[in-house]
Amino acid sequence: MSTTPHPRLVELLQGAERTLIFTGAGISTGSGIPDYRGPGGLWTQQQPVYYQDFLASEEARARYWEMARAGWEAYRDARPNPVHHAVVHLERRGKLDMVVTQNIDGLHVRAGTSADHLVELHGTNRAIECQTCGDRSDPEPHYARFAATGTAPRCACGGFLKSATISFGQNLRQDDLGRAMEAASRADLVVALGSTLSVTPAATIPLMAAEAGAPYVIINRGETAHDGYPGLDTRIEGDVVEAFPPAVAAALEQGAD
Ligand SMILES: [Zn+2]
């Protein structure tokens, strides 16, 4: 197993000042988080609760909370891995414009990526959000209460409480999408990490950056939907945790003299 960084990726990272990093579930498996949409994932075994059903029925809300609780328990103790930390190093050296992530695990925040440089396109499960007044709160007490009662919790205002993630059937937040698109339009390098690039509209973000002229690098284990894209600069097949942090370290080290 070689840890020699990919020379082209090192070169691109050295020259970049406005890198757009796009991340998917493949970067979190190194933190012990299961890929829910992948083979054997929870969401392939259970029918997801659509947002419209969640709003419409008490039974659907309870079913949602049961699934969300299983997810919360799997995510709760996860820690950032070297990929998340490498992204933070790029930010500290002024090379990062934006991280756009499909992940809801909050690990970029935990690693230290600042809010100005982060778009969590699919939301975060590190907060519970009221669907009426928008109030956000810590998940732990809500899941504890749900475990005790089996009833989906409600806000003090009477609104339905839900994980601050984007559910199936729920639109992305327009301001998040807008910030991601702006970052794509000004990026001078775009690197997609651990994503099959098959979920839209999220996966259109790196493509927009490439279309706008940024060199496009994909690191993923297994095929991606953009492998045949003619504007692709570099495709690295394999584990992101092995491929990306050493390249960042090499680029920052060589740029330090
Ligand atoms: Zn409320």
mmCIF file of N, CA and C in Angstrom, residues 28-157:
data_model
loop_
_atom_site.group_PDB
_atom_site.id
_atom_site.type_symbol
_atom_site.label_atom_id
_atom_site.label_comp_id
_atom_site.label_asym_id
_atom_site.label_seq_id
_atom_site.Cartn_x
_atom_site.Cartn_y
_atom_site.Cartn_z
ATOM 1 N N SER A 28 -16.482 9.482 5.152
ATOM 2 C CA SER A 28 -16.895 9.255 6.535
ATOM 3 C C SER A 28 -16.796 7.792 6.964
ATOM 4 N N THR A 29 -16.689 6.889 6.001
ATOM 5 C CA THR A 29 -16.550 5.479 6.378
ATOM 6 C C THR A 29 -15.265 5.293 7.192
ATOM 7 N N GLY A 30 -14.247 6.143 6.931
ATOM 8 C CA GLY A 30 -13.017 6.121 7.721
ATOM 9 C C GLY A 30 -13.216 6.589 9.160
ATOM 10 N N SER A 31 -14.398 7.153 9.446
ATOM 11 C CA SER A 31 -14.743 7.555 10.810
ATOM 12 C C SER A 31 -15.741 6.592 11.429
ATOM 13 N N GLY A 32 -15.961 5.463 10.760
ATOM 14 C CA GLY A 32 -16.850 4.443 11.297
ATOM 15 C C GLY A 32 -18.318 4.690 11.020
ATOM 16 N N ILE A 33 -18.610 5.611 10.099
ATOM 17 C CA ILE A 33 -20.007 5.895 9.776
ATOM 18 C C ILE A 33 -20.426 5.080 8.557
ATOM 19 N N PRO A 34 -21.487 4.294 8.701
ATOM 20 C CA PRO A 34 -21.907 3.476 7.573
ATOM 21 C C PRO A 34 -22.429 4.329 6.429
ATOM 22 N N ASP A 35 -22.222 3.859 5.206
ATOM 23 C CA ASP A 35 -22.772 4.530 4.033
ATOM 24 C C ASP A 35 -24.225 4.074 3.890
ATOM 25 N N TYR A 36 -25.138 4.945 4.309
ATOM 26 C CA TYR A 36 -26.547 4.543 4.384
ATOM 27 C C TYR A 36 -27.163 4.200 3.040
ATOM 28 N N ARG A 37 -26.648 4.838 1.995
ATOM 29 C CA ARG A 37 -27.220 4.562 0.676
ATOM 30 C C ARG A 37 -26.488 3.436 -0.041
ATOM 31 N N GLY A 38 -25.348 3.042 0.506
ATOM 32 C CA GLY A 38 -24.544 2.016 -0.153
ATOM 33 C C GLY A 38 -25.127 0.630 0.053
ATOM 34 N N PRO A 39 -24.472 -0.378 -0.540
ATOM 35 C CA PRO A 39 -24.956 -1.752 -0.413
ATOM 36 C C PRO A 39 -25.031 -2.164 1.059
ATOM 37 N N GLY A 40 -26.155 -2.706 1.475
ATOM 38 C CA GLY A 40 -26.315 -3.137 2.859
ATOM 39 C C GLY A 40 -26.650 -2.004 3.799
ATOM 40 N N GLY A 41 -26.697 -0.778 3.287
ATOM 41 C CA GLY A 41 -26.990 0.385 4.122
ATOM 42 C C GLY A 41 -28.425 0.338 4.643
ATOM 43 N N LEU A 42 -28.607 1.036 5.755
ATOM 44 C CA LEU A 42 -29.916 1.034 6.415
ATOM 45 C C LEU A 42 -31.032 1.444 5.459
ATOM 46 N N TRP A 43 -30.744 2.428 4.615
ATOM 47 C CA TRP A 43 -31.793 2.959 3.749
ATOM 48 C C TRP A 43 -32.122 2.049 2.579
ATOM 49 N N THR A 44 -31.274 1.027 2.337
ATOM 50 C CA THR A 44 -31.636 0.074 1.295
ATOM 51 C C THR A 44 -32.491 -1.043 1.899
ATOM 52 N N GLN A 45 -32.495 -1.140 3.242
ATOM 53 C CA GLN A 45 -33.264 -2.198 3.904
ATOM 54 C C GLN A 45 -34.621 -1.713 4.367
ATOM 55 N N GLN A 46 -34.725 -0.405 4.649
ATOM 56 C CA GLN A 46 -35.982 0.137 5.145
ATOM 57 C C GLN A 46 -36.481 1.218 4.210
ATOM 58 N N GLN A 47 -37.778 1.301 4.118
ATOM 59 C CA GLN A 47 -38.399 2.344 3.313
ATOM 60 C C GLN A 47 -38.214 3.686 4.009
ATOM 61 N N PRO A 48 -37.615 4.676 3.316
ATOM 62 C CA PRO A 48 -37.464 5.982 3.976
ATOM 63 C C PRO A 48 -38.826 6.654 4.180
ATOM 64 N N VAL A 49 -38.881 7.541 5.168
ATOM 65 C CA VAL A 49 -40.108 8.309 5.408
ATOM 66 C C VAL A 49 -40.007 9.609 4.610
ATOM 67 N N TYR A 50 -40.901 9.793 3.671
ATOM 68 C CA TYR A 50 -40.898 11.007 2.868
ATOM 69 C C TYR A 50 -41.423 12.178 3.679
ATOM 70 N N TYR A 51 -40.921 13.363 3.320
ATOM 71 C CA TYR A 51 -41.231 14.556 4.099
ATOM 72 C C TYR A 51 -42.741 14.829 4.157
ATOM 73 N N GLN A 52 -43.413 14.611 3.035
ATOM 74 C CA GLN A 52 -44.857 14.879 2.989
ATOM 75 C C GLN A 52 -45.608 13.946 3.952
ATOM 76 N N ASP A 53 -45.151 12.687 4.033
ATOM 77 C CA ASP A 53 -45.777 11.731 4.958
ATOM 78 C C ASP A 53 -45.490 12.112 6.411
ATOM 79 N N PHE A 54 -44.240 12.576 6.635
ATOM 80 C CA PHE A 54 -43.855 13.029 7.975
ATOM 81 C C PHE A 54 -44.803 14.129 8.457
ATOM 82 N N LEU A 55 -45.093 15.076 7.582
ATOM 83 C CA LEU A 55 -45.972 16.183 7.951
ATOM 84 C C LEU A 55 -47.415 15.726 8.137
ATOM 85 N N ALA A 56 -47.786 14.652 7.422
ATOM 86 C CA ALA A 56 -49.201 14.270 7.361
ATOM 87 C C ALA A 56 -49.648 13.318 8.463
ATOM 88 N N SER A 57 -48.729 12.520 9.016
ATOM 89 C CA SER A 57 -49.219 11.454 9.897
ATOM 90 C C SER A 57 -48.348 11.215 11.127
ATOM 91 N N GLU A 58 -49.000 11.049 12.259
ATOM 92 C CA GLU A 58 -48.319 10.782 13.526
ATOM 93 C C GLU A 58 -47.541 9.450 13.437
ATOM 94 N N GLU A 59 -48.136 8.483 12.772
ATOM 95 C CA GLU A 59 -47.496 7.169 12.612
ATOM 96 C C GLU A 59 -46.198 7.302 11.807
ATOM 97 N N ALA A 60 -46.214 8.108 10.739
ATOM 98 C CA ALA A 60 -45.012 8.315 9.925
ATOM 99 C C ALA A 60 -43.937 9.050 10.725
ATOM 100 N N ARG A 61 -44.364 9.995 11.556
ATOM 101 C CA ARG A 61 -43.390 10.736 12.373
ATOM 102 C C ARG A 61 -42.690 9.800 13.368
ATOM 103 N N ALA A 62 -43.464 8.889 13.969
ATOM 104 C CA ALA A 62 -42.868 7.931 14.902
ATOM 105 C C ALA A 62 -41.899 6.999 14.161
ATOM 106 N N ARG A 63 -42.298 6.578 12.966
ATOM 107 C CA ARG A 63 -41.428 5.714 12.157
ATOM 108 C C ARG A 63 -40.143 6.474 11.789
ATOM 109 N N TYR A 64 -40.283 7.756 11.434
ATOM 110 C CA TYR A 64 -39.110 8.585 11.125
ATOM 111 C C TYR A 64 -38.170 8.638 12.328
ATOM 112 N N TRP A 65 -38.737 8.920 13.504
ATOM 113 C CA TRP A 65 -37.890 9.076 14.705
ATOM 114 C C TRP A 65 -37.198 7.772 15.074
ATOM 115 N N GLU A 66 -37.847 6.650 14.834
ATOM 116 C CA GLU A 66 -37.232 5.351 15.106
ATOM 117 C C GLU A 66 -35.985 5.170 14.230
ATOM 118 N N MET A 67 -36.106 5.492 12.944
ATOM 119 C CA MET A 67 -34.965 5.368 12.031
ATOM 120 C C MET A 67 -33.889 6.397 12.346
ATOM 121 N N ALA A 68 -34.322 7.623 12.656
ATOM 122 C CA ALA A 68 -33.364 8.688 12.942
ATOM 123 C C ALA A 68 -32.565 8.366 14.203
ATOM 124 N N ARG A 69 -33.231 7.702 15.152
ATOM 125 C CA ARG A 69 -32.554 7.344 16.396
ATOM 126 C C ARG A 69 -31.446 6.322 16.123
ATOM 127 N N ALA A 70 -31.726 5.354 15.262
ATOM 128 C CA ALA A 70 -30.696 4.368 14.893
ATOM 129 C C ALA A 70 -29.508 5.078 14.244
ATOM 130 N N GLY A 71 -29.813 6.044 13.373
ATOM 131 C CA GLY A 71 -28.753 6.801 12.721
ATOM 132 C C GLY A 71 -27.952 7.632 13.714
ATOM 133 N N TRP A 72 -28.674 8.273 14.621
ATOM 134 C CA TRP A 72 -28.025 9.117 15.627
ATOM 135 C C TRP A 72 -27.046 8.307 16.478
ATOM 136 N N GLU A 73 -27.471 7.113 16.861
ATOM 137 C CA GLU A 73 -26.597 6.281 17.690
ATOM 138 C C GLU A 73 -25.336 5.865 16.941
ATOM 139 N N ALA A 74 -25.495 5.638 15.615
ATOM 140 C CA ALA A 74 -24.327 5.260 14.819
ATOM 141 C C ALA A 74 -23.379 6.447 14.619
ATOM 142 N N TYR A 75 -23.922 7.672 14.574
ATOM 143 C CA TYR A 75 -23.129 8.864 14.246
ATOM 144 C C TYR A 75 -22.502 9.521 15.471
ATOM 145 N N ARG A 76 -23.177 9.366 16.608
ATOM 146 C CA ARG A 76 -22.917 10.200 17.772
ATOM 147 C C ARG A 76 -21.448 10.246 18.188
ATOM 148 N N ASP A 77 -20.816 9.072 18.181
ATOM 149 C CA ASP A 77 -19.451 8.999 18.691
ATOM 150 C C ASP A 77 -18.390 9.053 17.584
ATOM 151 N N ALA A 78 -18.814 9.296 16.349
ATOM 152 C CA ALA A 78 -17.856 9.343 15.238
ATOM 153 C C ALA A 78 -16.936 10.556 15.378
ATOM 154 N N ARG A 79 -15.689 10.380 15.010
ATOM 155 C CA ARG A 79 -14.704 11.459 15.083
ATOM 156 C C ARG A 79 -14.161 11.739 13.684
ATOM 157 N N PRO A 80 -13.749 12.983 13.424
ATOM 158 C CA PRO A 80 -13.151 13.298 12.119
ATOM 159 C C PRO A 80 -11.911 12.444 11.875
ATOM 160 N N ASN A 81 -11.639 12.169 10.614
ATOM 161 C CA ASN A 81 -10.455 11.388 10.247
ATOM 162 C C ASN A 81 -9.480 12.282 9.458
ATOM 163 N N PRO A 82 -8.338 11.748 9.021
ATOM 164 C CA PRO A 82 -7.330 12.593 8.349
ATOM 165 C C PRO A 82 -7.839 13.375 7.132
ATOM 166 N N VAL A 83 -8.888 12.908 6.472
ATOM 167 C CA VAL A 83 -9.417 13.666 5.329
ATOM 168 C C VAL A 83 -10.035 14.992 5.814
ATOM 169 N N HIS A 84 -10.864 14.907 6.869
ATOM 170 C CA HIS A 84 -11.458 16.138 7.424
ATOM 171 C C HIS A 84 -10.368 17.107 7.894
ATOM 172 N N HIS A 85 -9.335 16.553 8.531
ATOM 173 C CA HIS A 85 -8.255 17.418 9.038
ATOM 174 C C HIS A 85 -7.460 18.050 7.893
ATOM 175 N N ALA A 86 -7.239 17.296 6.828
ATOM 176 C CA ALA A 86 -6.497 17.836 5.680
ATOM 177 C C ALA A 86 -7.241 19.022 5.071
ATOM 178 N N VAL A 87 -8.570 18.933 5.034
ATOM 179 C CA VAL A 87 -9.384 20.026 4.504
ATOM 180 C C VAL A 87 -9.215 21.282 5.370
ATOM 181 N N VAL A 88 -9.144 21.084 6.686
ATOM 182 C CA VAL A 88 -8.920 22.208 7.611
ATOM 183 C C VAL A 88 -7.540 22.832 7.362
ATOM 184 N N HIS A 89 -6.531 22.004 7.107
ATOM 185 C CA HIS A 89 -5.184 22.525 6.830
ATOM 186 C C HIS A 89 -5.194 23.410 5.581
ATOM 187 N N LEU A 90 -5.951 23.012 4.567
ATOM 188 C CA LEU A 90 -6.062 23.846 3.357
ATOM 189 C C LEU A 90 -6.682 25.198 3.688
ATOM 190 N N GLU A 91 -7.699 25.179 4.539
ATOM 191 C CA GLU A 91 -8.341 26.445 4.924
ATOM 192 C C GLU A 91 -7.358 27.351 5.651
ATOM 193 N N ARG A 92 -6.610 26.785 6.598
ATOM 194 C CA ARG A 92 -5.675 27.605 7.398
ATOM 195 C C ARG A 92 -4.577 28.207 6.550
ATOM 196 N N ARG A 93 -4.266 27.552 5.426
ATOM 197 C CA ARG A 93 -3.236 28.094 4.545
ATOM 198 C C ARG A 93 -3.815 28.987 3.450
ATOM 199 N N GLY A 94 -5.097 29.271 3.558
ATOM 200 C CA GLY A 94 -5.720 30.201 2.616
ATOM 201 C C GLY A 94 -5.957 29.628 1.236
ATOM 202 N N LYS A 95 -6.004 28.297 1.126
ATOM 203 C CA LYS A 95 -6.193 27.682 -0.190
ATOM 204 C C LYS A 95 -7.615 27.188 -0.424
ATOM 205 N N LEU A 96 -8.420 27.226 0.627
ATOM 206 C CA LEU A 96 -9.770 26.674 0.523
ATOM 207 C C LEU A 96 -10.798 27.778 0.364
ATOM 208 N N ASP A 97 -11.634 27.649 -0.652
ATOM 209 C CA ASP A 97 -12.754 28.578 -0.770
ATOM 210 C C ASP A 97 -13.987 28.001 -0.079
ATOM 211 N N MET A 98 -14.313 26.735 -0.364
ATOM 212 C CA MET A 98 -15.552 26.181 0.184
ATOM 213 C C MET A 98 -15.498 24.661 0.225
ATOM 214 N N VAL A 99 -16.050 24.114 1.298
ATOM 215 C CA VAL A 99 -16.355 22.687 1.345
ATOM 216 C C VAL A 99 -17.845 22.549 1.107
ATOM 217 N N VAL A 100 -18.209 21.786 0.111
ATOM 218 C CA VAL A 100 -19.616 21.483 -0.122
ATOM 219 C C VAL A 100 -19.781 19.999 0.143
ATOM 220 N N THR A 101 -20.565 19.656 1.171
ATOM 221 C CA THR A 101 -20.673 18.245 1.541
ATOM 222 C C THR A 101 -22.090 17.719 1.407
ATOM 223 N N GLN A 102 -22.167 16.453 1.044
ATOM 224 C CA GLN A 102 -23.449 15.740 1.028
ATOM 225 C C GLN A 102 -23.693 15.069 2.372
ATOM 226 N N ASN A 103 -22.662 15.064 3.217
ATOM 227 C CA ASN A 103 -22.744 14.311 4.467
ATOM 228 C C ASN A 103 -23.512 15.082 5.535
ATOM 229 N N ILE A 104 -24.246 14.346 6.354
ATOM 230 C CA ILE A 104 -25.057 14.964 7.410
ATOM 231 C C ILE A 104 -24.440 14.717 8.784
ATOM 232 N N ASP A 105 -23.223 14.172 8.814
ATOM 233 C CA ASP A 105 -22.625 13.731 10.082
ATOM 234 C C ASP A 105 -21.957 14.857 10.873
ATOM 235 N N GLY A 106 -21.835 16.053 10.279
ATOM 236 C CA GLY A 106 -21.255 17.189 10.989
ATOM 237 C C GLY A 106 -19.760 17.078 11.247
ATOM 238 N N LEU A 107 -19.085 16.139 10.583
ATOM 239 C CA LEU A 107 -17.669 15.911 10.904
ATOM 240 C C LEU A 107 -16.744 17.012 10.379
ATOM 241 N N HIS A 108 -17.146 17.720 9.321
ATOM 242 C CA HIS A 108 -16.331 18.869 8.888
ATOM 243 C C HIS A 108 -16.335 19.955 9.968
ATOM 244 N N VAL A 109 -17.490 20.177 10.579
ATOM 245 C CA VAL A 109 -17.587 21.160 11.666
ATOM 246 C C VAL A 109 -16.722 20.723 12.843
ATOM 247 N N ARG A 110 -16.858 19.457 13.208
ATOM 248 C CA ARG A 110 -16.077 18.922 14.334
ATOM 249 C C ARG A 110 -14.582 19.035 14.099
ATOM 250 N N ALA A 111 -14.153 18.865 12.843
ATOM 251 C CA ALA A 111 -12.721 18.925 12.535
ATOM 252 C C ALA A 111 -12.203 20.357 12.620
ATOM 253 N N GLY A 112 -13.101 21.340 12.428
ATOM 254 C CA GLY A 112 -12.677 22.731 12.544
ATOM 255 C C GLY A 112 -12.880 23.569 11.295
ATOM 256 N N THR A 113 -13.512 23.029 10.270
ATOM 257 C CA THR A 113 -13.860 23.852 9.108
ATOM 258 C C THR A 113 -14.828 24.935 9.568
ATOM 259 N N SER A 114 -14.552 26.186 9.185
ATOM 260 C CA SER A 114 -15.391 27.274 9.691
ATOM 261 C C SER A 114 -16.656 27.425 8.849
ATOM 262 N N ALA A 115 -17.677 27.990 9.475
ATOM 263 C CA ALA A 115 -19.005 28.078 8.862
ATOM 264 C C ALA A 115 -18.983 28.839 7.535
ATOM 265 N N ASP A 116 -18.103 29.849 7.435
ATOM 266 C CA ASP A 116 -17.996 30.639 6.207
ATOM 267 C C ASP A 116 -17.505 29.819 5.026
ATOM 268 N N HIS A 117 -16.863 28.698 5.337
ATOM 269 C CA HIS A 117 -16.255 27.885 4.287
ATOM 270 C C HIS A 117 -16.953 26.530 4.139
ATOM 271 N N LEU A 118 -18.192 26.440 4.596
ATOM 272 C CA LEU A 118 -18.870 25.140 4.597
ATOM 273 C C LEU A 118 -20.325 25.254 4.178
ATOM 274 N N VAL A 119 -20.717 24.387 3.264
ATOM 275 C CA VAL A 119 -22.128 24.216 2.928
ATOM 276 C C VAL A 119 -22.486 22.750 3.148
ATOM 277 N N GLU A 120 -23.388 22.501 4.095
ATOM 278 C CA GLU A 120 -23.890 21.139 4.325
ATOM 279 C C GLU A 120 -25.185 20.996 3.521
ATOM 280 N N LEU A 121 -25.028 20.571 2.274
ATOM 281 C CA LEU A 121 -26.156 20.601 1.334
ATOM 282 C C LEU A 121 -27.360 19.797 1.806
ATOM 283 N N HIS A 122 -27.099 18.683 2.500
ATOM 284 C CA HIS A 122 -28.193 17.824 2.956
ATOM 285 C C HIS A 122 -28.497 18.013 4.442
ATOM 286 N N GLY A 123 -27.989 19.132 4.994
ATOM 287 C CA GLY A 123 -28.278 19.454 6.390
ATOM 288 C C GLY A 123 -27.363 18.714 7.351
ATOM 289 N N THR A 124 -27.744 18.713 8.630
ATOM 290 C CA THR A 124 -26.920 18.066 9.650
ATOM 291 C C THR A 124 -27.803 17.331 10.651
ATOM 292 N N ASN A 125 -27.319 16.181 11.097
ATOM 293 C CA ASN A 125 -28.095 15.486 12.137
ATOM 294 C C ASN A 125 -27.587 15.832 13.535
ATOM 295 N N ARG A 126 -26.728 16.855 13.615
ATOM 296 C CA ARG A 126 -26.234 17.307 14.923
ATOM 297 C C ARG A 126 -27.170 18.339 15.544
ATOM 298 N N ALA A 127 -28.303 18.565 14.919
ATOM 299 C CA ALA A 127 -29.305 19.468 15.485
ATOM 300 C C ALA A 127 -30.698 18.938 15.170
ATOM 301 N N ILE A 128 -31.644 19.294 16.030
ATOM 302 C CA ILE A 128 -33.060 19.030 15.792
ATOM 303 C C ILE A 128 -33.696 20.371 15.468
ATOM 304 N N GLU A 129 -34.581 20.350 14.473
ATOM 305 C CA GLU A 129 -35.150 21.609 13.987
ATOM 306 C C GLU A 129 -36.678 21.539 14.022
ATOM 307 N N CYS A 130 -37.290 22.619 14.493
ATOM 308 C CA CYS A 130 -38.755 22.695 14.463
ATOM 309 C C CYS A 130 -39.201 23.046 13.039
ATOM 310 N N GLN A 131 -40.162 22.301 12.529
ATOM 311 C CA GLN A 131 -40.629 22.507 11.160
ATOM 312 C C GLN A 131 -41.569 23.707 11.045
ATOM 313 N N THR A 132 -41.932 24.286 12.193
ATOM 314 C CA THR A 132 -42.810 25.459 12.164
ATOM 315 C C THR A 132 -42.042 26.753 12.454
ATOM 316 N N CYS A 133 -41.330 26.799 13.600
ATOM 317 C CA CYS A 133 -40.680 28.070 13.977
ATOM 318 C C CYS A 133 -39.186 28.074 13.654
ATOM 319 N N GLY A 134 -38.620 26.912 13.259
ATOM 320 C CA GLY A 134 -37.219 26.858 12.858
ATOM 321 C C GLY A 134 -36.238 26.775 14.009
ATOM 322 N N ASP A 135 -36.728 26.719 15.244
ATOM 323 C CA ASP A 135 -35.842 26.654 16.411
ATOM 324 C C ASP A 135 -34.977 25.401 16.357
ATOM 325 N N ARG A 136 -33.684 25.569 16.705
ATOM 326 C CA ARG A 136 -32.762 24.421 16.688
ATOM 327 C C ARG A 136 -32.344 24.056 18.098
ATOM 328 N N SER A 137 -32.206 22.766 18.358
ATOM 329 C CA SER A 137 -31.818 22.319 19.688
ATOM 330 C C SER A 137 -30.970 21.056 19.607
ATOM 331 N N ASP A 138 -30.364 20.719 20.751
ATOM 332 C CA ASP A 138 -29.492 19.565 20.866
ATOM 333 C C ASP A 138 -30.300 18.266 20.722
ATOM 334 N N PRO A 139 -29.836 17.322 19.916
ATOM 335 C CA PRO A 139 -30.617 16.101 19.675
ATOM 336 C C PRO A 139 -30.789 15.188 20.881
ATOM 337 N N GLU A 140 -29.767 15.088 21.724
ATOM 338 C CA GLU A 140 -29.748 14.043 22.752
ATOM 339 C C GLU A 140 -31.031 13.944 23.588
ATOM 340 N N PRO A 141 -31.503 15.050 24.216
ATOM 341 C CA PRO A 141 -32.708 14.918 25.044
ATOM 342 C C PRO A 141 -33.950 14.487 24.260
ATOM 343 N N HIS A 142 -34.029 14.906 22.988
ATOM 344 C CA HIS A 142 -35.188 14.518 22.172
ATOM 345 C C HIS A 142 -35.193 13.014 21.901
ATOM 346 N N TYR A 143 -34.002 12.478 21.570
ATOM 347 C CA TYR A 143 -33.939 11.040 21.307
ATOM 348 C C TYR A 143 -34.195 10.247 22.577
ATOM 349 N N ALA A 144 -33.719 10.767 23.718
ATOM 350 C CA ALA A 144 -33.972 10.095 24.995
ATOM 351 C C ALA A 144 -35.471 10.062 25.295
ATOM 352 N N ARG A 145 -36.136 11.193 25.041
ATOM 353 C CA ARG A 145 -37.577 11.252 25.308
ATOM 354 C C ARG A 145 -38.339 10.330 24.353
ATOM 355 N N PHE A 146 -37.894 10.316 23.078
ATOM 356 C CA PHE A 146 -38.560 9.433 22.118
ATOM 357 C C PHE A 146 -38.386 7.966 22.525
ATOM 358 N N ALA A 147 -37.178 7.614 22.981
ATOM 359 C CA ALA A 147 -36.923 6.238 23.402
ATOM 360 C C ALA A 147 -37.843 5.836 24.551
ATOM 361 N N ALA A 148 -38.144 6.804 25.424
ATOM 362 C CA ALA A 148 -38.976 6.516 26.596
ATOM 363 C C ALA A 148 -40.462 6.457 26.257
ATOM 364 N N THR A 149 -40.900 7.280 25.301
ATOM 365 C CA THR A 149 -42.338 7.418 25.054
ATOM 366 C C THR A 149 -42.815 6.774 23.750
ATOM 367 N N GLY A 150 -41.913 6.660 22.755
ATOM 368 C CA GLY A 150 -42.326 6.137 21.450
ATOM 369 C C GLY A 150 -43.152 7.134 20.650
ATOM 370 N N THR A 151 -43.246 8.365 21.174
ATOM 371 C CA THR A 151 -44.031 9.406 20.497
ATOM 372 C C THR A 151 -43.087 10.462 19.927
ATOM 373 N N ALA A 152 -43.319 10.848 18.676
ATOM 374 C CA ALA A 152 -42.474 11.867 18.056
ATOM 375 C C ALA A 152 -42.584 13.171 18.830
ATOM 376 N N PRO A 153 -41.451 13.760 19.241
ATOM 377 C CA PRO A 153 -41.509 14.975 20.059
ATOM 378 C C PRO A 153 -41.959 16.205 19.281
ATOM 379 N N ARG A 154 -42.509 17.148 20.013
ATOM 380 C CA ARG A 154 -42.931 18.419 19.412
ATOM 381 C C ARG A 154 -42.227 19.591 20.084
ATOM 382 N N CYS A 155 -42.180 20.695 19.364
ATOM 383 C CA CYS A 155 -41.610 21.942 19.853
ATOM 384 C C CYS A 155 -42.584 22.590 20.857
ATOM 385 N N ALA A 156 -42.061 23.510 21.668
ATOM 386 C CA ALA A 156 -42.917 24.269 22.590
ATOM 387 C C ALA A 156 -43.996 25.033 21.824
ATOM 388 N N CYS A 157 -43.711 25.379 20.562
ATOM 389 C CA CYS A 157 -44.677 26.117 19.735
ATOM 390 C C CYS A 157 -45.744 25.195 19.153
#
